[in-house]
Short mmCIF file of C-alpha atoms in Angstrom, two decimals:
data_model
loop_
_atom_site.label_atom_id
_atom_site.label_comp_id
_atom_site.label_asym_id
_atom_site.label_seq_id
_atom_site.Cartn_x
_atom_site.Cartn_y
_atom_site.Cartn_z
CA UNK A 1 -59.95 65.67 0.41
CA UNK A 2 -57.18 66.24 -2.22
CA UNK A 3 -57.85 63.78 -5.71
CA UNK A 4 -55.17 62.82 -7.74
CA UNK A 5 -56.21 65.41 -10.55
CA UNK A 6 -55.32 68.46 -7.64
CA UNK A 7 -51.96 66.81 -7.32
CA UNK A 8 -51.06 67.11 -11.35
CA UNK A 9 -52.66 70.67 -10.93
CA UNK A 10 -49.96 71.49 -8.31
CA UNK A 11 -47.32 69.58 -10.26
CA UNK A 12 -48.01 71.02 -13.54
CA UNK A 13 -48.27 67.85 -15.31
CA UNK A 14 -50.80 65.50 -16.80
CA UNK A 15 -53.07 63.09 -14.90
CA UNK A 16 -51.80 60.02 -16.52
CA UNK A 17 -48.09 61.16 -15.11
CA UNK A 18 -49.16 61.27 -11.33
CA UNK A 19 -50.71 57.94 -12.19
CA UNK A 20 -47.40 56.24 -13.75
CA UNK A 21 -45.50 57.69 -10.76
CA UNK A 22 -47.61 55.89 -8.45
CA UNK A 23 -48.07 52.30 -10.07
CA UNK A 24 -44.33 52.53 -11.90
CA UNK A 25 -45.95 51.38 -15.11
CA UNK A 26 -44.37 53.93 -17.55
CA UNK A 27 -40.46 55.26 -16.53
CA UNK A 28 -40.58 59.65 -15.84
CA UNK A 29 -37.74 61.60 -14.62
CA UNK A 30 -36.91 61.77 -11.58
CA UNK A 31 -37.42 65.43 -11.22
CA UNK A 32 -40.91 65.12 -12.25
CA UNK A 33 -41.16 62.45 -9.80
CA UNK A 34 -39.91 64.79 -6.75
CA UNK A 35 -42.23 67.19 -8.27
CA UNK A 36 -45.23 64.57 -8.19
CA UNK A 37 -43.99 63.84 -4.26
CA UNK A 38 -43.62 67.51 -3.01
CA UNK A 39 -47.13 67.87 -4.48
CA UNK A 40 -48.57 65.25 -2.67
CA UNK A 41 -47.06 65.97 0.55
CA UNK A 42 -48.72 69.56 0.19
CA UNK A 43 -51.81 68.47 -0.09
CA UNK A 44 -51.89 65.71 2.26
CA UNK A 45 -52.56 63.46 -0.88
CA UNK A 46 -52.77 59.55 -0.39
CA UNK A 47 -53.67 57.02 -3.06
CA UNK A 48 -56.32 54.95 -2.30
CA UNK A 49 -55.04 51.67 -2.22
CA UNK A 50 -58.01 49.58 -3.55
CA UNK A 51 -58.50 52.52 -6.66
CA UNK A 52 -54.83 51.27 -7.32
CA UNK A 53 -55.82 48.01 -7.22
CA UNK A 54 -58.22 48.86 -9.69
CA UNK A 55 -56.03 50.86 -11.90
CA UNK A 56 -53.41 48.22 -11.36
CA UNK A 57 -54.75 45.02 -10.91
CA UNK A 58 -52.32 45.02 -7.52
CA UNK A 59 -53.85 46.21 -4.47
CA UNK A 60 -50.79 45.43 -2.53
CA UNK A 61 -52.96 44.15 0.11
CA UNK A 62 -52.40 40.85 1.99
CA UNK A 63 -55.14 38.52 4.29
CA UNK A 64 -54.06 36.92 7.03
CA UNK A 65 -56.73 34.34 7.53
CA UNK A 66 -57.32 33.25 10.96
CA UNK A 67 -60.55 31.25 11.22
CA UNK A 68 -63.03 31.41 13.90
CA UNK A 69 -62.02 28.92 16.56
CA UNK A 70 -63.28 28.33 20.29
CA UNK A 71 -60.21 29.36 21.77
CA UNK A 72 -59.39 32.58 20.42
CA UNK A 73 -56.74 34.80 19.32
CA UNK A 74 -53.65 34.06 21.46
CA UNK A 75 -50.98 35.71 22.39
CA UNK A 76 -48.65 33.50 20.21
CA UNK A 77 -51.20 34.07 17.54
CA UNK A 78 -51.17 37.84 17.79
CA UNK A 79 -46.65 37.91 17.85
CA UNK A 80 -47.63 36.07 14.55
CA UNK A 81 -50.34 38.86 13.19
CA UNK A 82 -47.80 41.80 14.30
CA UNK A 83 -44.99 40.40 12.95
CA UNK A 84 -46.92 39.66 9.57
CA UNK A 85 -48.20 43.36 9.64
CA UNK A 86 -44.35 44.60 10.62
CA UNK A 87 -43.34 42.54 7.04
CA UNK A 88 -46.21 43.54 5.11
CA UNK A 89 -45.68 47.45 5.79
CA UNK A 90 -41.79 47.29 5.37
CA UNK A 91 -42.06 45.96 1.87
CA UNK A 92 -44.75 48.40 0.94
CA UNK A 93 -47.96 46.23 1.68
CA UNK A 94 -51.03 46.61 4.06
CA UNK A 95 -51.84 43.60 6.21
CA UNK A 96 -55.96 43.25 7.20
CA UNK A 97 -57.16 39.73 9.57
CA UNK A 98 -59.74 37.59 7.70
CA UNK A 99 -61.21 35.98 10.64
CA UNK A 100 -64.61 34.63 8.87
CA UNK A 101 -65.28 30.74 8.55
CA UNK A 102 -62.35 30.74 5.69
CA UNK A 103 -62.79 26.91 6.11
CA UNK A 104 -65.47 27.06 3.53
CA UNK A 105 -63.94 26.38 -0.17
CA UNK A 106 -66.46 28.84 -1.55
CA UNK A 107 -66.22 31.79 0.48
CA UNK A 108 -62.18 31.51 0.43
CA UNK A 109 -62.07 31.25 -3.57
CA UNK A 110 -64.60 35.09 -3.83
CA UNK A 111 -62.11 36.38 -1.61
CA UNK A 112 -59.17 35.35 -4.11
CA UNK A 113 -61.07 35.95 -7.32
CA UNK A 114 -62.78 39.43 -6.42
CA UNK A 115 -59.45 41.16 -6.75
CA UNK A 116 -59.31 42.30 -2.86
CA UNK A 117 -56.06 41.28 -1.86
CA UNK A 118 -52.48 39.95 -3.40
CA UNK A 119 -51.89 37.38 -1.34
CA UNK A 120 -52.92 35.45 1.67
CA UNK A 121 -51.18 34.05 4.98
CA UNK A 122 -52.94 31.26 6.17
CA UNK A 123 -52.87 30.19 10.13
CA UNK A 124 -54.39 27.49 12.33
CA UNK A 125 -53.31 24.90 9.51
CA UNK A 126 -54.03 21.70 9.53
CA UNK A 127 -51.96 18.35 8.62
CA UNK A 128 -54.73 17.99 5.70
CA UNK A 129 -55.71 21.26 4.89
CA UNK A 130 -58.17 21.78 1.99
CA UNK A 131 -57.26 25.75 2.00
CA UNK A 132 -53.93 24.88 0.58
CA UNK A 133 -55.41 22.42 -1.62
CA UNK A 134 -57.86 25.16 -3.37
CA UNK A 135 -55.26 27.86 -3.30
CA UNK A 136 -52.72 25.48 -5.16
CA UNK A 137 -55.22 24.55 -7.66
CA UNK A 138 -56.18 28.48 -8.07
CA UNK A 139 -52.64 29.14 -8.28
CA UNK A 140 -53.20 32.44 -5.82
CA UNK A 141 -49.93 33.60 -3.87
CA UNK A 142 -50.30 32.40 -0.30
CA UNK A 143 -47.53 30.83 2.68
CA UNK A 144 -48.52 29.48 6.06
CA UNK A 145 -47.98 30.30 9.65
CA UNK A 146 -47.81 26.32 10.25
CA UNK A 147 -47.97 23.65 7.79
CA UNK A 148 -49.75 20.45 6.38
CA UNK A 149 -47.69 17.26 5.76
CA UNK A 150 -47.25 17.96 2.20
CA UNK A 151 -45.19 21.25 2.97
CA UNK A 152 -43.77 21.77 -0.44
CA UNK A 153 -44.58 25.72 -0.01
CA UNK A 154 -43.32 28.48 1.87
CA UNK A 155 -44.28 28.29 5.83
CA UNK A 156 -42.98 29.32 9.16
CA UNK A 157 -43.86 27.18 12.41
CA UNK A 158 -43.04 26.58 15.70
CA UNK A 159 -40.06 23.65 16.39
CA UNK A 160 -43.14 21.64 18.07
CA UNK A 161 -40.44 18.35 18.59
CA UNK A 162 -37.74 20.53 19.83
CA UNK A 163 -40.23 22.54 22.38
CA UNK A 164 -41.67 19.25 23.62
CA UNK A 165 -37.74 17.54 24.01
CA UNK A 166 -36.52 21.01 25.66
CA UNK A 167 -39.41 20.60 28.11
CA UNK A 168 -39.33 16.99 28.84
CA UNK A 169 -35.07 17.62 29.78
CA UNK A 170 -36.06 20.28 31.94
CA UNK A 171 -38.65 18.41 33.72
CA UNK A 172 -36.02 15.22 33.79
CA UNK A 173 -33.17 17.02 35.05
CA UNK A 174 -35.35 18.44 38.24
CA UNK A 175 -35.51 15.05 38.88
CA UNK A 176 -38.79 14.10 37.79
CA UNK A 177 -39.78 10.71 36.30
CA UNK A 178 -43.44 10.92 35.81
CA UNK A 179 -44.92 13.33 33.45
CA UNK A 180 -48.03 14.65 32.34
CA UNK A 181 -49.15 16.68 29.34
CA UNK A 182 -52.21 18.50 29.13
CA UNK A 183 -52.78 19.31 24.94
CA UNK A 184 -55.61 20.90 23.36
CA UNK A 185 -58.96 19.49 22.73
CA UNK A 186 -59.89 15.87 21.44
CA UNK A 187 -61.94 17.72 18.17
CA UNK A 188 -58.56 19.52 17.21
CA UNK A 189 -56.75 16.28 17.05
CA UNK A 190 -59.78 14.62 15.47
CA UNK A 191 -59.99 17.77 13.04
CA UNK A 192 -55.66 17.31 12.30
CA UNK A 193 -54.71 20.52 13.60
CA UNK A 194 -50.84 21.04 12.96
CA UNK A 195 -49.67 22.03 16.41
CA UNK A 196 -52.08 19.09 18.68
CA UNK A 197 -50.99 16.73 16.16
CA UNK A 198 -47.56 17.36 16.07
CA UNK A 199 -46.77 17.91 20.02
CA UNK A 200 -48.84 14.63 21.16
CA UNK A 201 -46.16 12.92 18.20
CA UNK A 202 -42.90 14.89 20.07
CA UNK A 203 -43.85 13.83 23.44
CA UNK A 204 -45.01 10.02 22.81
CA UNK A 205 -41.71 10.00 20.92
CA UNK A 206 -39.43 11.08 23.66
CA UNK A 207 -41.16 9.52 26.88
CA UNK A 208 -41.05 6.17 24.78
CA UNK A 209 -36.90 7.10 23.85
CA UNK A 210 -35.75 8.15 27.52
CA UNK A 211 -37.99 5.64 29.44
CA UNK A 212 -39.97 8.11 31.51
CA UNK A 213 -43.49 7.80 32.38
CA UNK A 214 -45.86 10.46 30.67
CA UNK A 215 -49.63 10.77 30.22
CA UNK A 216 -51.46 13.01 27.78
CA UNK A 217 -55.01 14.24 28.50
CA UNK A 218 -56.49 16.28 25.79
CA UNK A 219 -58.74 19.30 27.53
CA UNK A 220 -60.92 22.02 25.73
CA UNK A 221 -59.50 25.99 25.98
CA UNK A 222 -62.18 26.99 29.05
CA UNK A 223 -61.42 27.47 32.52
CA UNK A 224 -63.98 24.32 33.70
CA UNK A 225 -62.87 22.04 30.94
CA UNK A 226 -58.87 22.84 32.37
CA UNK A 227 -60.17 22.15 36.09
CA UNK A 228 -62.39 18.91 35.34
CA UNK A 229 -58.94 17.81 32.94
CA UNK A 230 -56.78 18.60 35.91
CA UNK A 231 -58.95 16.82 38.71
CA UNK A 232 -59.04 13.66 36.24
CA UNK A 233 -55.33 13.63 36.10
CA UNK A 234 -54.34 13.86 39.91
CA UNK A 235 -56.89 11.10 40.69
CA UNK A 236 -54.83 8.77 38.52
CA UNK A 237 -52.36 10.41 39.23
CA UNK A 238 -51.97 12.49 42.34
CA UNK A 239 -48.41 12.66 43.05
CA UNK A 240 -47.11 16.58 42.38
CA UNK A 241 -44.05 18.50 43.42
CA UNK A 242 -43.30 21.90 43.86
CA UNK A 243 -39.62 22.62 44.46
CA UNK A 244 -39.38 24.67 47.12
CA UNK A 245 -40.35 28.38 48.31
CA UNK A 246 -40.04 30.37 45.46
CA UNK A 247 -40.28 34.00 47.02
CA UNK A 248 -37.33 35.85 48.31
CA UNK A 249 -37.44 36.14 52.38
CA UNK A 250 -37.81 39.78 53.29
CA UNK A 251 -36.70 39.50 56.74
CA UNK A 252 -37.43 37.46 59.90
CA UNK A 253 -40.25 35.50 60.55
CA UNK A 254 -41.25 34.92 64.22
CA UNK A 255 -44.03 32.84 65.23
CA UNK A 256 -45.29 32.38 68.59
CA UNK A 257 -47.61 30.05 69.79
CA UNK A 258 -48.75 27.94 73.22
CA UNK A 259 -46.41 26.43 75.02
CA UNK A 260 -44.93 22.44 73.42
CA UNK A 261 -42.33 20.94 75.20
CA UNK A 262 -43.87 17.18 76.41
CA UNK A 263 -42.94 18.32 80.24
CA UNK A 264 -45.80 21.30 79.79
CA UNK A 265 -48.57 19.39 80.10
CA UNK A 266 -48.70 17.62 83.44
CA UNK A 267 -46.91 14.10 84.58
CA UNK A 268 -49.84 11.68 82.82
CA UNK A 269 -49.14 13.27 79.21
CA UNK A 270 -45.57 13.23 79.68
CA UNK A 271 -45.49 9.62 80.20
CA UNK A 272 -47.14 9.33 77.12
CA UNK A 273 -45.25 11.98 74.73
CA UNK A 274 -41.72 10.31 76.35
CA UNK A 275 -43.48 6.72 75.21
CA UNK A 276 -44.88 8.49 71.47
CA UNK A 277 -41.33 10.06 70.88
CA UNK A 278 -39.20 6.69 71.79
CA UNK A 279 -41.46 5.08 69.30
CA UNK A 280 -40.52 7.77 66.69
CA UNK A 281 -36.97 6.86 67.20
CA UNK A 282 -37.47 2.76 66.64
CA UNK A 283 -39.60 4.22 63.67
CA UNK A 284 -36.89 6.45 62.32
CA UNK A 285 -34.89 4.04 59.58
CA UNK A 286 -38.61 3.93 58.23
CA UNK A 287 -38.81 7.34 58.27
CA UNK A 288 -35.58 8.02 56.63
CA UNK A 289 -36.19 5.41 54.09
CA UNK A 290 -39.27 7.62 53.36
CA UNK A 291 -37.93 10.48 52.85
CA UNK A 292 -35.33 9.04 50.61
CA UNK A 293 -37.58 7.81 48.01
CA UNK A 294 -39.66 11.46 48.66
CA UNK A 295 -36.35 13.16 47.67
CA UNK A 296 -35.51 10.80 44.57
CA UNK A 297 -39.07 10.03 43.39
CA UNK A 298 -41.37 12.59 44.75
CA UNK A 299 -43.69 10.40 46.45
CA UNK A 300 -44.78 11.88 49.87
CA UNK A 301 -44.79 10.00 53.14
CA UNK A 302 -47.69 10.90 54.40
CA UNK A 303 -49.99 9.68 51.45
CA UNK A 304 -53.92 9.60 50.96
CA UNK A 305 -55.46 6.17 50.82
CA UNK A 306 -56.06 6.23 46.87
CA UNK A 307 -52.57 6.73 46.35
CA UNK A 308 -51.81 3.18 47.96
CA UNK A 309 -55.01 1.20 47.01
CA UNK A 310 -56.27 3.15 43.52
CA UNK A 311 -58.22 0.06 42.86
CA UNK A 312 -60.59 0.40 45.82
CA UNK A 313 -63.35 2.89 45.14
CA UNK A 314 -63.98 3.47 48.93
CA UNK A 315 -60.50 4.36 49.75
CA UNK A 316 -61.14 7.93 47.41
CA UNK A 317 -63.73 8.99 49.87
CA UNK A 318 -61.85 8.54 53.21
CA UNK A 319 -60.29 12.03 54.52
CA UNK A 320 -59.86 11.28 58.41
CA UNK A 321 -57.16 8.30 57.38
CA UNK A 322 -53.51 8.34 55.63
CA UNK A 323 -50.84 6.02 55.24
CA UNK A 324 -47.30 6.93 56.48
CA UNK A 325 -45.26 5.13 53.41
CA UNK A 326 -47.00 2.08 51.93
CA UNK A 327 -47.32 -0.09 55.62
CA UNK A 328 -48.71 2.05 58.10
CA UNK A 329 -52.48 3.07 58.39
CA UNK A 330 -52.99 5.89 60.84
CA UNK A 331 -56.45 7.02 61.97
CA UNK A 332 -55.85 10.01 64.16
CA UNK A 333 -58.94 10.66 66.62
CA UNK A 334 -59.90 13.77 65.72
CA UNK A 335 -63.25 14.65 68.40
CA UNK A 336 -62.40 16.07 71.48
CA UNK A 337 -63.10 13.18 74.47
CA UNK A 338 -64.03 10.32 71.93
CA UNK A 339 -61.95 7.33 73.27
CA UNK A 340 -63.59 5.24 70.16
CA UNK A 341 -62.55 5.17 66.46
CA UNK A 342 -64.16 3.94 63.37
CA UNK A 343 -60.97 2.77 60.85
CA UNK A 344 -61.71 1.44 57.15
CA UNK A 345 -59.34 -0.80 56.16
CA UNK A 346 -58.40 -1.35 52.69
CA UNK A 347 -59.40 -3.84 50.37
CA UNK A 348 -57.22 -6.74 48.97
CA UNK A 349 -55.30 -7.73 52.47
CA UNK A 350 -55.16 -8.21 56.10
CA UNK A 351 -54.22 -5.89 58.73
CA UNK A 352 -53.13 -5.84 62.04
CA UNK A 353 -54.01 -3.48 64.62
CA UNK A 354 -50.30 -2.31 65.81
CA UNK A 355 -50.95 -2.51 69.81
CA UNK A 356 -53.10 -5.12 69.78
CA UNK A 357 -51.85 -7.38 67.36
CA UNK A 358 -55.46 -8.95 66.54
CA UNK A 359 -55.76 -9.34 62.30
CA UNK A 360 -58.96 -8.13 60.48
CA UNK A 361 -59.77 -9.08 56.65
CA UNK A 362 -59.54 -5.66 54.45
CA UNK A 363 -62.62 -4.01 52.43
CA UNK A 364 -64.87 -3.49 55.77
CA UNK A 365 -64.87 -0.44 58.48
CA UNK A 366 -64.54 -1.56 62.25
CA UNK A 367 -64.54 0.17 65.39
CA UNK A 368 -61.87 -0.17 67.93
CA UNK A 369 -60.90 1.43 71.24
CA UNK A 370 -58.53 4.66 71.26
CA UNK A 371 -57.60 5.13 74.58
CA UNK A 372 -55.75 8.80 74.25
CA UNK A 373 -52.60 6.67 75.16
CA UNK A 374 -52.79 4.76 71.61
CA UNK A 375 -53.22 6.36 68.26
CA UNK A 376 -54.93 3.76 66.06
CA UNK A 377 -52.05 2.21 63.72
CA UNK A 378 -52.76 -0.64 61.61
CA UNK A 379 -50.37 -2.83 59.93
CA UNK A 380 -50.27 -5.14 56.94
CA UNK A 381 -50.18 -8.41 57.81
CA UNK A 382 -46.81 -9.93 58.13
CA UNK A 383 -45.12 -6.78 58.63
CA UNK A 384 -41.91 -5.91 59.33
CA UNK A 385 -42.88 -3.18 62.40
CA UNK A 386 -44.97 -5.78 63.66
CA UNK A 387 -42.54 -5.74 67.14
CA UNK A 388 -42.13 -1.74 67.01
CA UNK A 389 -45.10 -1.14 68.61
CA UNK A 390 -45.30 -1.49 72.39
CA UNK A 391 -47.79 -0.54 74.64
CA UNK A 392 -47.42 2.50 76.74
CA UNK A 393 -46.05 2.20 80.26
#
C-alpha cells in the first residue's frame, strides 16, 4: 500500500508539500499540484480520511444518526440516507449511519467531542428533542431530516398537513364520507415523534374543517398489531368500499352452470318462484331506494346484524341472519329438508313475522315454521311493508 512519503518520492518534492496539497493549508503551484495528482494516481495513492482528520482537525466525515426503533429502516427512511450520501459525496464528504441508542446525551456528546465526524444529520426527530438541545449547547454542526417545534435550524421534512389534506380530497372526491386513519403506535405519540404528531394534527384539522367523519386508531409497525388494529376498526366500523374491478379483462368469460329458469324445476316450485319474483317487484322501490343510498353513501343492502343494532352484543355473533336495508330481517333456511327455523331478533324493538303478522318483543331467539314456500322475513313493528307480504297461492 502506497504512503504519502512514496507519493513525494515520485513527485520529487517534500513531504510537507503532498500534505498542503491535500488539506489546502499552505497555497503551491499548480504544476506541483498536477505533479502531486499524477503521482498519486500512479500509485493508486488515497489519503486516509481519518489521518486527515488528524492532521487537519476535519475529517470531512458526516453521521447520519438514525436511532434504533421497532419499526425499522424504511423505505422513506433509506430515499433519505441515499440522498444524504448522494450530497455528502458531491461536496467532497463521506456519509456513515449511526444507528446506536443516540438518544442517550452521553454517548451522542463522545461521538461529537472525539473528533470522528464534522457534522451530524439527525432523523426520527421529535417535537421535543433533547439531541438538538445538546448539540445547540455544544455548538457542533448538525440539520435534521424532520424537526422539533422550535425549528430555528436547518431541516428538511415531509409536508405532513399537505399529505394528509391531498389524501383526505382524494378520498372525498371518490365519494366517500367516512374515513379512517390508521397512524403509528400510541408510545410514538406519547414519546412526540415529529411525523405521528404532526399527521394525527393534519387530519383532526381537516375532518373537523370539511365536516367528514374520520377515526384515528394508533397501531404498532407488526403484521398482528396491523390485523388486531384493522379488526377493531371494521367492528365499529364495518362499512368498506372498493370501487370496482380493477384488472383489465383479457377476453371472454363464460360460465356455465345447472339449469335456472323458475319453469325448470317442476309445476309446485314454479308456483312458488312466480309468487317469490312478484314479491320482488312490490319490493323493488325498496330496493332501488337501497341501492341509492349504496351508490351515494356506501352502505350495502344486504348488511350484517351489527351494522344495524351495534349496541347489542348478540347481534356480532349471528352469521345465518342479515338485514336487507335497515327493516327487513331475513333468516334463510340453510339445511336441506328442515321446514323449522330458529331467528334471533334484535334487541331494543318489536318485530313482526312478515306472513304471519304475529309481533314478538326483540333481545330473545324463537323458532317458527319455514314451510319451503315462506322464507322467514321479519319486520319492525309498524312497518311500512307490513301489506307487501302475501302468502303464496
Amino acid at each position: 500500500m502506497s504512503r504519502m512519503l512514496d507519493v513525494a518520492k515520485r513527485a520529487k518534492v517534500s513531504l510537507s508539500t503532498v500534505s498542503y496539497a491535500l488539506n489546502g493549508k499552505r497555497p503551491i503551484s499548480e504544476k506541483t499540484r498536477q505533479r502531486i495528482v499524477k503521482a498519486m494516481t500512479e500509485l493508486g495513492y488515497r489519503p486516509h480520511p481519518l489521518a486527515r482528520g488528524l492532521a487537519s482537525k476535519h475529517t470531512r466525515i458526516l453521521a447520519i444518526l438514525f436511532p434504533t426503533v421497532e419499526r425499522g429502516l424504511g423505505i422513506t427512511e433509506l430515499d433519505f440516507v441515499a440522498s444524504a450520501a448522494h450530497a455528502a459525496s458531491t461536496n467532497g464528504y463521506h456519509l456513515v449511519v449511526w444507528s446506536a441508542e443516540t438518544n442517550d446525551p452521553h454517548e451522542l456528546q463522545q461521538l461529537t467531542q472525539q473528533g470522528l465526524v464534522d457534522g451530524v444529520i439527525l432523523m426520527e426527530v421529535h417535537v421535543n428533542d433533547m439531541r438538538v438541545n445538546l448539540l445547540r449547547e455544544l455548538k457542533f454542526p448538525f440539520t435534521m431530516i424532520g424537526r422539533c417545534d422550535d425549528d430555528r435550524d436547518g431541516y428538511v421534512d415531509i409536508d405532513f398537513k399537505q399529505t394528509v389534506d391531498e389524501a383526505l380530497s382524494y378520498l372525498a372526491g371518490l365519494g366517500h364520507t367516512d374515513i379512517a386513519f390508521l397512524n403509528q403506535s400510541r408510545m410514538s405519540y406519547e414519546a412526540g415523534y415529529g411525523p405521528v404528531v404532526r399527521t394525527k394534527a393534519a387530519f383532526e384539522e381537516r375532518i373537523y374543517l370539511s365536516g367528514l367523519k374520520g377515526v384515528m386508531r394508533f397501531c404498532r409497525p407488526l403484521p398482528q398489531a396491523g390485523y388486531e388494529a384493522f379488526n377493531a376498526l371494521i367492528k365499529k366500523h364495518p362499512v368498506l368500499r372498493l370501487h370496482g374491478y380493477r384488472f383489465p379483462l383479457t377476453g371472454p368469460m363464460p360460465r356455465s352452470g345447472a339449469q335456472n329458469e323458475v319453469w325448470s324445476f317442476g309445476e309446485a316450485t314454479y308456483a312458488i318462484l312466480k309468487d317469490l319474483l312478484a314479491l320482488r317487484e312490490r319490493l323493488r322501490p325498496y330496493l332501488h331506494e337501497l341501492m341509492q343510498v349504496a351508490t351515494e353513501r356506501g352502505m350495502p343492502p344486504l348488511r350484517p346484524l351489527f351494522l344495524e343494532f351495534p349496541e347489542d352484543p348478540i347481534c356480532e355473533t349471528i352469521e345465518d341472519q342479515f338485514m336487507i336495508g335497515p327493516e327487513m330481517l331475513i333468516a334463510p333456511v340453510l339445511c336441506k329438508g328442515s321446514r323449522q327455523r330458529k331467528i334471533y331478533l334484535p334487541a331494543g324493538l318489536n318485530w313482526m313475522d312478515a306472513w304471519s303478522g304475529d309481533v314478538y318483543s326483540g333481545g330473545r331467539s324463537i323458532e317458527i315454521p319455514a314451510p319451503l314456500e315462506r322464507i322467514p322475513v321479519f319486520l319492525k313493528a309498524g312497518s311500512r311493508f307490513r301489506n307487501v307480504f302475501k302468502p303464496v297461492s
